[in-house]
Amino acid sequence: MCEEHGTESGAQHHPNRRALLVTGAAAALTLNSVSFAGADEREPAGSQGDTSGRESRTVRGTLPTGSPDYVYLPVEVPYGVRQIDVSYTYERPRTPPGTQGNALDIGIFDERGTQLGGKGFRGWSGGARSEFFLRADDATPGYIPGPIRRGTWNIALGPYTVAPDGLAYEVTITLTYGKPDAAPKPVYPPERAKGRGRAWYRGDCHLHSVYSDGRRTTAEIASLARAAGLDFINTSEHNTHAAHAAWAELAGDDLLILLGEEVTTRNGHIVALGTDPGTFVDWRYRARDNRFGHYARKIRSSGGLVVPAHPHATCIGCNWKFGFGDADAVEVWNGPYTPDDEVSLAEWDNTLVSGARSGKAAGSWIPAMGNSDAHRDPDPVGTPQTVVLADDLTREAILAGIRAGRSYVAESSQVTLAFTAAGSRGQHAGIGGRLAVGPDESVTVRLETQGAPGCTVHFVTDQGRLFTTTLDADGSGTAEWRTTAAYAAYVRAEVRHPPVVPGLPGPLAAFTNPVFLGRR
């Protein structure tokens, strides 16, 4: 049961009651509203009345187990407010092993409302911050600067996990009155960098800064990206686009900065990759709500790609439950290589096998990619990185290369691959392409590798792993294998380190998207 009461001078006391509302998808709990003394009588900003001073209200309550995903605390904001400050705490009791503790996220929506996909979103910090502020000219990272208008605002609480005895919380809202400063016009990074024409470009499309739950500044990330030999990055903060305007000064001829979001639902995460500046993608739905397709289309209509992230990660809410029908690519390698990446790789390969055997692989396969998901030191930026064959170093060209699967994934810029298939009559195809040959025509598959000492090369087809060889001591070498389209519907390459656990595959150093064999 939710309990609520004011605790500071002038606070409004309300009976304990709550309402269960449906906000476009999942059920949400709306608490009693918080109002401020004299709100109705306060004169509009800019009038001759007194608009100085500060007022605070504190609300306490307890959320039970089984609470909705999102709980809204309405705040009646009067005229003349210059700044809103919000802070919160909650109890974090010890729980027995295997029992969930308390975790409470927070964000805010303005007077335009909390409707799913609406315009009211003003920021989200999840569980990364205990306080935030908003005003016209500035805001806490993760939040959107802009006018503080009169009306009903909503603090969004997200009970991520709730302990058996409930989640006791305290939220304090402080309004500062006064004349607002002018809101700056946002400036975004350019959509083009100085490229090398049609070439292979390296990028990391899943990164977090202080604008969500990361600990690095945007400047630190840009510096690390350059040091890692990257040509492009994509900003992907959890459930907010607030960082989009923070990257403009960090882009340059040598670094293309794409804009996006990590859409962090309770049933899996999506990297919205390369969207238009200022694009907000809502996350307040589960697979059962049948809303993911709508937001996948929104990402595409904003010029971006839909990329399910770490589909087999073990964190709560990370496991992917939406299916892959709306995906443009899938992140099968996330950060330093781990067993859940191996599961994701195998699942992705199964989709290639299924498509090949149904005759649909040529036009409907989903390319794979890899990203670091780096949050803080010592997380390495660019481990792994997706290496894309693109016509130039532009947003449009990079996204086109990823969408087409003209890419491979490498653990660092030290690893370079060149993977091709050739027919007996001079036909050639590269990564993500199709070699048009008859079913029994001889095909030569060739992989050139550099920068992978101690590793082995494997060629994988719809029939499984059919070829293995060892690289030279310096990590370079060329591997060739002959096959036919009748024997292999596709071929892709893996470069692996020695096994860590006997009997299991060694960690990846790199892998390619497939080359398909045979006529359509």
C-alpha positions as CSV (number, residue, x, y, z in Angstrom):
1,M,0.0,0.0,0.0
2,C,1.3,3.5,-0.9
3,E,1.4,6.0,1.9
4,E,2.0,9.7,1.2
5,H,2.2,12.8,3.3
6,G,3.9,16.2,3.4
7,T,6.6,16.9,6.0
8,E,7.7,20.5,5.6
9,S,6.2,23.8,6.5
10,G,3.3,24.6,4.2
11,A,3.0,21.1,2.8
12,Q,-0.3,19.9,1.6
13,H,-1.7,16.9,3.6
14,H,-3.7,14.4,1.6
15,P,-5.5,11.2,2.5
16,N,-3.8,7.9,1.5
17,R,-5.2,7.1,-1.9
18,R,-4.0,6.2,-5.3
19,A,-5.4,5.6,-8.8
20,L,-4.5,3.0,-11.3
21,L,-4.4,4.5,-14.8
22,V,-3.6,3.1,-18.2
23,T,-1.1,5.4,-20.0
24,G,-1.2,4.0,-23.5
25,A,0.3,0.6,-22.7
26,A,1.4,-0.8,-19.3
27,A,-0.6,0.1,-16.2
28,A,0.8,2.9,-14.1
29,L,0.2,4.1,-10.6
30,T,-0.6,7.8,-10.1
31,L,-0.1,9.2,-6.6
32,N,-1.8,12.3,-5.0
33,S,-0.6,15.5,-6.4
34,V,1.8,17.9,-4.6
35,S,0.8,21.5,-4.6
36,F,2.5,24.7,-3.3
37,A,1.1,27.4,-1.1
38,G,-0.4,30.2,-3.0
39,A,-0.1,28.5,-6.3
40,D,-3.4,29.8,-7.6
41,E,-2.8,33.3,-6.4
42,R,0.8,33.6,-7.6
43,E,1.1,36.2,-10.5
44,P,2.6,35.2,-13.8
45,A,6.3,35.7,-14.3
46,G,7.1,39.2,-15.6
47,S,4.3,40.8,-13.6
48,Q,4.9,43.4,-10.8
49,G,4.2,40.7,-8.2
50,D,6.9,39.1,-6.0
51,T,8.3,36.0,-7.7
52,S,11.4,35.5,-5.6
53,G,12.1,32.8,-3.1
54,R,12.0,29.0,-2.8
55,E,9.5,26.4,-1.6
56,S,10.0,22.8,-0.9
57,R,7.7,19.8,-0.4
58,T,8.7,16.3,0.7
59,V,6.6,13.2,0.0
60,R,7.1,9.8,1.6
61,G,5.5,6.5,0.7
62,T,6.1,2.8,0.4
63,L,5.7,0.8,-2.8
64,P,4.7,-2.8,-2.4
65,T,6.0,-5.8,-4.3
66,G,4.1,-6.1,-7.6
67,S,4.0,-2.4,-8.1
68,P,3.5,-1.2,-11.7
69,D,6.7,-0.4,-13.7
70,Y,6.1,3.3,-13.3
71,V,4.6,5.4,-10.6
72,Y,3.8,9.1,-11.3
73,L,3.9,11.8,-8.6
74,P,2.0,14.9,-10.0
75,V,3.4,18.3,-9.0
76,E,1.3,21.4,-9.5
77,V,3.8,24.0,-10.7
78,P,2.6,27.6,-10.4
79,Y,3.5,30.7,-12.4
80,G,6.9,32.3,-12.0
81,V,9.1,29.2,-11.4
82,R,12.6,29.6,-12.5
83,Q,14.0,26.2,-11.5
84,I,12.8,22.8,-10.3
85,D,15.1,20.7,-8.1
86,V,14.2,17.1,-7.2
87,S,16.0,14.8,-4.8
88,Y,15.1,11.4,-3.5
89,T,16.2,8.5,-1.3
90,Y,14.9,5.1,-0.6
91,E,15.5,2.3,1.8
92,R,17.9,-0.4,0.7
93,P,17.6,-3.3,3.2
94,R,19.7,-6.3,3.2
95,T,18.0,-9.3,1.6
96,P,18.8,-13.0,1.6
97,P,20.8,-14.4,-1.3
98,G,18.6,-14.8,-4.3
99,T,16.1,-12.3,-3.1
100,Q,15.7,-9.0,-4.9
101,G,16.5,-5.8,-3.0
102,N,15.2,-2.3,-3.7
103,A,16.1,-0.3,-6.8
104,L,14.2,2.9,-7.7
105,D,14.7,4.9,-10.9
106,I,13.6,8.5,-11.4
107,G,12.8,11.0,-14.2
108,I,10.4,13.8,-14.9
109,F,7.7,14.9,-17.4
110,D,6.5,18.5,-17.8
111,E,3.0,19.9,-18.1
112,R,2.5,18.4,-21.6
113,G,1.8,15.0,-19.8
114,T,3.1,11.5,-19.5
115,Q,1.4,10.0,-22.5
116,L,3.4,7.2,-24.2
117,G,5.4,8.8,-27.0
118,G,4.2,12.3,-26.1
119,K,6.0,15.6,-25.9
120,G,6.2,15.9,-22.1
121,F,9.5,14.0,-21.5
122,R,12.1,16.3,-19.7
123,G,14.7,13.8,-18.5
124,W,15.6,10.5,-16.9
125,S,18.6,9.4,-14.8
126,G,17.4,6.0,-13.8
127,G,19.2,5.0,-10.6
128,A,22.4,6.9,-11.5
129,R,21.6,10.1,-9.5
130,S,19.9,11.0,-6.3
131,E,19.0,14.6,-7.4
132,F,18.5,16.7,-10.5
133,F,17.5,20.2,-11.5
134,L,15.9,21.8,-14.6
135,R,15.7,25.4,-15.7
136,A,15.4,27.2,-19.0
137,D,19.1,27.6,-19.7
138,D,20.5,24.5,-18.0
139,A,19.8,21.1,-16.5
140,T,21.5,18.2,-14.8
141,P,23.0,15.8,-17.4
142,G,20.3,13.5,-18.6
143,Y,17.6,16.2,-18.4
144,I,16.4,18.7,-21.0
145,P,16.7,22.4,-20.4
146,G,13.7,24.5,-21.3
147,P,10.8,26.6,-20.0
148,I,9.3,25.8,-16.6
149,R,5.7,26.4,-17.4
150,R,2.7,26.4,-15.2
151,G,0.8,23.1,-15.0
152,T,0.9,19.6,-13.7
153,W,4.3,18.1,-14.0
154,N,5.0,14.5,-13.1
155,I,8.0,12.9,-11.3
156,A,8.3,9.4,-12.7
157,L,9.4,6.7,-10.3
158,G,10.5,3.4,-11.7
159,P,10.5,0.6,-9.1
160,Y,13.0,-1.6,-10.9
161,T,13.1,-4.2,-8.1
162,V,11.2,-4.2,-4.8
163,A,12.2,-6.1,-1.7
164,P,9.7,-8.4,0.1
165,D,8.9,-5.7,2.7
166,G,8.3,-3.0,0.1
167,L,10.2,0.0,-1.1
168,A,10.0,3.0,1.2
169,Y,10.9,6.3,-0.6
170,E,11.2,10.0,0.1
171,V,11.0,12.6,-2.7
172,T,11.7,16.3,-2.1
173,I,10.7,18.9,-4.7
174,T,12.0,22.5,-4.5
175,L,10.7,25.3,-6.7
176,T,12.8,28.4,-7.1
177,Y,10.9,31.5,-8.3
178,G,12.4,34.3,-10.4
179,K,12.9,35.5,-13.9
180,P,14.2,32.7,-16.2
181,D,17.3,33.0,-18.3
182,A,17.0,32.6,-22.1
183,A,17.1,29.0,-23.3
184,P,20.0,28.4,-25.7
185,K,19.4,26.9,-29.1
186,P,20.9,23.4,-29.2
187,V,23.8,22.8,-31.6
188,Y,24.4,19.3,-32.8
189,P,27.5,17.5,-34.3
190,P,27.7,17.5,-38.2
191,E,26.6,14.5,-40.1
192,R,29.9,14.3,-42.1
193,A,33.5,14.0,-41.2
194,K,36.6,14.0,-43.5
195,G,36.6,10.4,-44.8
196,R,38.7,8.4,-47.2
197,G,36.0,7.8,-49.8
198,R,34.9,4.2,-50.0
199,A,36.8,2.5,-47.2
200,W,36.6,0.5,-44.0
201,Y,35.7,2.7,-41.0
202,R,35.8,1.7,-37.3
203,G,33.2,2.6,-34.8
204,D,31.7,2.0,-31.4
205,C,28.0,2.5,-31.3
206,H,27.1,1.8,-27.6
207,L,28.6,4.2,-25.1
208,H,27.5,5.8,-21.9
209,S,28.6,9.1,-20.3
210,V,27.5,11.2,-17.3
211,Y,24.3,11.9,-19.2
212,S,23.0,8.5,-18.0
213,D,24.8,6.0,-15.8
214,G,28.3,6.4,-17.2
215,R,31.1,8.1,-15.2
216,R,33.0,9.7,-18.1
217,T,32.4,13.1,-19.6
218,T,31.6,13.4,-23.3
219,A,35.1,14.9,-23.8
220,E,36.8,11.9,-22.2
221,I,34.9,9.5,-24.4
222,A,35.8,11.4,-27.5
223,S,39.4,11.4,-26.5
224,L,39.3,7.6,-25.8
225,A,37.6,7.0,-29.1
226,R,40.3,8.7,-31.0
227,A,43.0,6.8,-29.0
228,A,41.2,3.6,-29.9
229,G,41.6,4.3,-33.6
230,L,37.8,4.9,-34.1
231,D,36.4,6.9,-37.0
232,F,32.8,7.1,-35.6
233,I,30.9,6.7,-32.4
234,N,27.2,6.7,-31.5
235,T,25.8,8.3,-28.3
236,S,23.4,5.9,-26.5
237,E,22.4,7.1,-23.1
238,H,19.7,5.2,-21.2
239,N,16.2,6.5,-22.0
240,T,17.2,10.1,-22.8
241,H,18.4,12.2,-25.7
242,A,19.7,14.9,-23.4
243,A,23.3,14.4,-24.6
244,H,22.6,15.1,-28.2
245,A,23.6,18.8,-27.9
246,A,26.7,18.0,-25.8
247,W,28.8,16.5,-28.6
248,A,28.9,19.3,-31.2
249,E,32.3,20.7,-30.1
250,L,33.8,17.2,-29.8
251,A,33.3,16.1,-33.4
252,G,36.0,16.8,-36.0
253,D,37.4,15.8,-39.4
254,D,38.7,12.7,-37.7
255,L,35.6,11.6,-35.7
256,L,32.0,11.3,-36.8
257,I,29.6,11.5,-33.9
258,L,26.2,9.8,-34.4
259,L,23.2,10.5,-32.1
260,G,20.9,7.9,-30.6
261,E,19.6,6.4,-27.3
262,E,19.7,3.1,-25.5
263,V,15.9,2.4,-25.2
264,T,16.0,0.5,-21.9
265,T,12.7,-1.4,-21.5
266,R,11.9,-4.0,-18.8
267,N,12.1,-6.7,-21.6
268,G,15.4,-5.8,-23.3
269,H,17.4,-2.9,-24.5
270,I,17.6,-1.4,-28.0
271,V,20.3,0.9,-29.4
272,A,18.6,3.5,-31.5
273,L,21.6,4.2,-33.8
274,G,22.1,7.4,-35.8
275,T,18.7,9.1,-35.3
276,D,17.9,12.7,-36.1
277,P,19.1,15.2,-33.5
278,G,16.6,15.6,-30.6
279,T,14.8,12.3,-31.3
280,F,13.3,10.8,-28.1
281,V,12.2,7.1,-28.2
282,D,9.9,6.0,-25.4
283,W,10.8,2.9,-23.3
284,R,7.7,2.5,-21.1
285,Y,6.3,-0.8,-22.5
286,R,6.9,-4.5,-22.3
287,A,6.7,-7.2,-25.0
288,R,3.1,-8.0,-23.9
289,D,2.0,-4.5,-24.7
290,N,2.7,-5.0,-28.5
291,R,4.3,-1.5,-28.8
292,F,7.8,-2.3,-29.9
293,G,7.0,-2.3,-33.6
294,H,5.6,1.2,-33.3
295,Y,8.8,2.6,-31.7
296,A,11.0,0.6,-34.1
297,R,9.3,2.4,-36.9
298,K,9.8,5.7,-35.1
299,I,13.5,5.0,-34.9
300,R,13.6,4.3,-38.7
301,S,11.5,7.3,-39.5
302,S,14.1,9.4,-37.6
303,G,16.8,8.1,-39.9
304,G,18.2,5.5,-37.5
305,L,18.7,1.8,-37.1
306,V,17.1,-0.6,-34.6
307,V,19.7,-2.7,-32.9
308,P,18.8,-5.1,-30.0
309,A,21.6,-4.8,-27.5
310,H,23.2,-7.7,-25.5
311,P,20.2,-10.0,-26.0
312,H,21.4,-12.6,-23.6
313,A,22.9,-10.3,-20.9
314,T,22.1,-11.6,-17.4
315,C,21.2,-8.2,-15.8
316,I,17.5,-7.8,-14.7
317,G,15.4,-6.6,-17.6
318,C,18.3,-7.0,-20.1
319,N,17.2,-10.3,-21.7
320,W,15.7,-9.7,-25.1
321,K,12.0,-10.7,-25.4
322,F,10.7,-8.7,-28.4
323,G,11.9,-11.0,-31.2
324,F,14.0,-9.9,-34.1
325,G,11.4,-9.1,-36.8
326,D,11.9,-5.4,-36.4
327,A,15.7,-5.4,-36.0
328,D,18.1,-3.8,-38.6
329,A,21.1,-5.4,-36.9
330,V,21.8,-7.1,-33.6
331,E,24.6,-6.5,-31.1
332,V,25.9,-10.0,-30.5
333,W,29.2,-8.9,-28.9
334,N,29.0,-6.5,-26.0
335,G,32.2,-5.4,-24.2
336,P,35.0,-7.9,-23.4
337,Y,33.9,-11.3,-24.7
338,T,31.9,-13.4,-22.2
339,P,29.7,-16.5,-22.3
340,D,26.5,-14.6,-22.9
341,D,28.2,-13.1,-26.1
342,E,28.8,-16.7,-27.2
343,V,25.1,-17.5,-26.7
344,S,24.2,-14.4,-28.7
345,L,26.5,-15.3,-31.5
346,A,25.1,-18.8,-31.7
347,E,21.5,-17.5,-31.7
348,W,22.4,-15.1,-34.4
349,D,24.0,-17.9,-36.5
350,N,20.8,-19.9,-36.0
351,T,18.8,-17.1,-37.7
352,L,21.2,-17.3,-40.7
353,V,20.8,-21.1,-40.8
354,S,17.0,-20.9,-40.6
355,G,17.0,-18.2,-43.4
356,A,19.3,-20.2,-45.6
357,R,17.3,-23.3,-45.3
358,S,14.0,-21.5,-46.0
359,G,15.5,-19.7,-49.0
360,K,15.1,-16.3,-47.4
361,A,18.6,-15.4,-46.3
362,A,19.4,-13.3,-49.3
363,G,17.0,-10.5,-48.5
364,S,15.9,-10.9,-44.9
365,W,19.0,-11.7,-42.8
366,I,20.0,-9.6,-39.8
367,P,23.6,-8.3,-39.7
368,A,25.6,-8.6,-36.5
369,M,27.7,-5.9,-34.8
370,G,29.7,-5.4,-31.7
371,N,30.1,-2.5,-29.3
372,S,31.9,-1.7,-26.0
373,D,28.9,-0.5,-23.8
374,A,31.7,1.3,-21.9
375,H,30.5,3.2,-18.8
376,R,33.5,4.0,-16.7
377,D,37.2,3.3,-16.1
378,P,38.6,0.8,-16.8
379,D,36.0,-0.1,-19.5
380,P,37.8,0.1,-22.8
381,V,36.2,2.2,-25.5
382,G,36.3,0.4,-28.8
383,T,36.4,-3.2,-27.4
384,P,34.9,-4.4,-29.5
385,Q,34.4,-2.2,-32.6
386,T,32.4,-2.6,-35.7
387,V,34.4,-2.1,-38.9
388,V,32.1,-0.9,-41.7
389,L,32.7,-0.7,-45.5
390,A,31.1,2.6,-46.3
391,D,31.1,5.0,-49.3
392,D,32.3,7.8,-47.0
393,L,32.5,8.9,-43.4
394,T,29.0,10.2,-43.2
395,R,25.9,9.3,-41.1
396,E,24.1,8.1,-44.2
397,A,26.9,6.0,-45.5
398,I,27.9,4.4,-42.2
399,L,24.3,3.4,-41.5
400,A,23.9,2.1,-45.0
401,G,26.9,-0.1,-44.5
402,I,25.7,-1.5,-41.2
403,R,22.2,-2.1,-42.5
404,A,23.7,-4.0,-45.5
405,G,26.0,-6.1,-43.3
406,R,29.2,-4.9,-45.0
407,S,31.0,-5.1,-41.7
408,Y,33.1,-7.2,-39.3
409,V,33.7,-7.0,-35.6
410,A,37.2,-6.8,-34.0
411,E,38.4,-6.6,-30.5
412,S,40.6,-3.6,-31.3
413,S,42.0,-1.5,-34.1
414,Q,45.0,-3.8,-34.2
415,V,42.9,-6.6,-35.8
416,T,42.2,-6.2,-39.6
417,L,40.3,-8.7,-41.8
418,A,39.8,-9.0,-45.5
419,F,37.2,-11.7,-46.3
420,T,36.1,-12.6,-49.9
421,A,34.6,-15.3,-51.9
422,A,35.4,-15.9,-55.6
423,G,33.8,-18.1,-58.3
424,S,35.6,-20.1,-60.9
425,R,34.6,-17.6,-63.6
426,G,36.0,-14.5,-61.9
427,Q,33.0,-13.6,-59.8
428,H,33.7,-11.9,-56.5
429,A,31.7,-11.0,-53.4
430,G,32.7,-9.5,-50.0
431,I,31.3,-9.4,-46.6
432,G,27.5,-9.0,-46.6
433,G,27.4,-9.7,-50.3
434,R,26.2,-12.6,-52.5
435,L,28.4,-14.6,-54.9
436,A,26.1,-15.6,-57.8
437,V,27.3,-19.1,-58.7
438,G,25.6,-22.3,-59.6
439,P,25.1,-25.0,-56.9
440,D,28.1,-27.1,-58.0
441,E,30.5,-24.4,-59.2
442,S,33.7,-24.2,-57.2
443,V,34.0,-21.3,-54.7
444,T,37.2,-20.2,-53.1
445,V,36.8,-18.4,-49.7
446,R,39.7,-16.3,-48.5
447,L,40.5,-14.6,-45.3
448,E,43.5,-12.3,-44.7
449,T,44.1,-11.5,-41.1
450,Q,46.5,-9.1,-39.3
451,G,47.0,-8.3,-35.6
452,A,45.7,-11.5,-34.0
453,P,48.7,-13.4,-32.5
454,G,48.0,-16.8,-31.1
455,C,44.7,-17.1,-32.7
456,T,43.0,-19.6,-35.0
457,V,40.8,-19.0,-38.0
458,H,37.4,-20.8,-38.5
459,F,35.1,-20.8,-41.4
460,V,31.5,-21.3,-40.3
461,T,28.6,-22.2,-42.7
462,D,25.0,-23.3,-42.3
463,Q,26.4,-26.8,-41.8
464,G,28.6,-25.7,-38.9
465,R,32.3,-25.0,-38.5
466,L,33.9,-26.7,-41.5
467,F,37.5,-25.3,-41.6
468,T,40.1,-24.3,-39.0
469,T,43.7,-23.2,-39.3
470,T,46.3,-21.4,-37.2
471,L,47.7,-18.0,-37.8
472,D,51.4,-17.2,-37.8
473,A,53.1,-16.2,-34.6
474,D,52.7,-12.5,-35.3
475,G,49.0,-12.9,-35.8
476,S,49.0,-12.6,-39.6
477,G,48.1,-15.1,-42.2
478,T,45.9,-16.0,-45.1
479,A,43.4,-18.9,-45.0
480,E,41.7,-20.4,-48.1
481,W,39.0,-23.0,-48.4
482,R,37.1,-24.4,-51.4
483,T,33.4,-25.2,-51.3
484,T,30.2,-25.0,-53.4
485,A,26.9,-23.3,-52.9
486,A,25.3,-26.7,-52.6
487,Y,27.5,-27.5,-49.6
488,A,27.5,-24.0,-48.0
489,A,24.6,-21.5,-48.3
490,Y,26.8,-18.9,-46.6
491,V,30.3,-18.7,-45.1
492,R,31.5,-16.4,-42.4
493,A,34.8,-16.2,-40.6
494,E,35.8,-16.2,-36.9
495,V,39.2,-15.5,-35.4
496,R,39.5,-16.9,-31.9
497,H,41.9,-16.8,-29.0
498,P,43.0,-20.2,-27.4
499,P,40.3,-21.7,-25.3
500,V,40.1,-20.6,-21.7
501,V,37.9,-23.5,-20.6
502,P,38.9,-26.9,-22.1
503,G,36.2,-28.1,-24.5
504,L,34.7,-24.7,-25.1
505,P,35.5,-22.2,-27.9
506,G,38.1,-19.6,-27.2
507,P,37.0,-15.9,-26.9
508,L,36.6,-14.1,-30.2
509,A,39.3,-11.7,-31.5
510,A,37.1,-10.9,-34.6
511,F,34.3,-12.3,-36.7
512,T,32.7,-11.3,-40.0
513,N,29.2,-11.1,-41.3
514,P,28.5,-13.8,-43.9
515,V,29.1,-14.0,-47.6
516,F,26.1,-15.8,-49.2
517,L,26.7,-18.3,-52.0
518,G,24.4,-19.2,-54.9
519,R,22.0,-17.4,-57.1
520,R,18.9,-15.8,-55.6
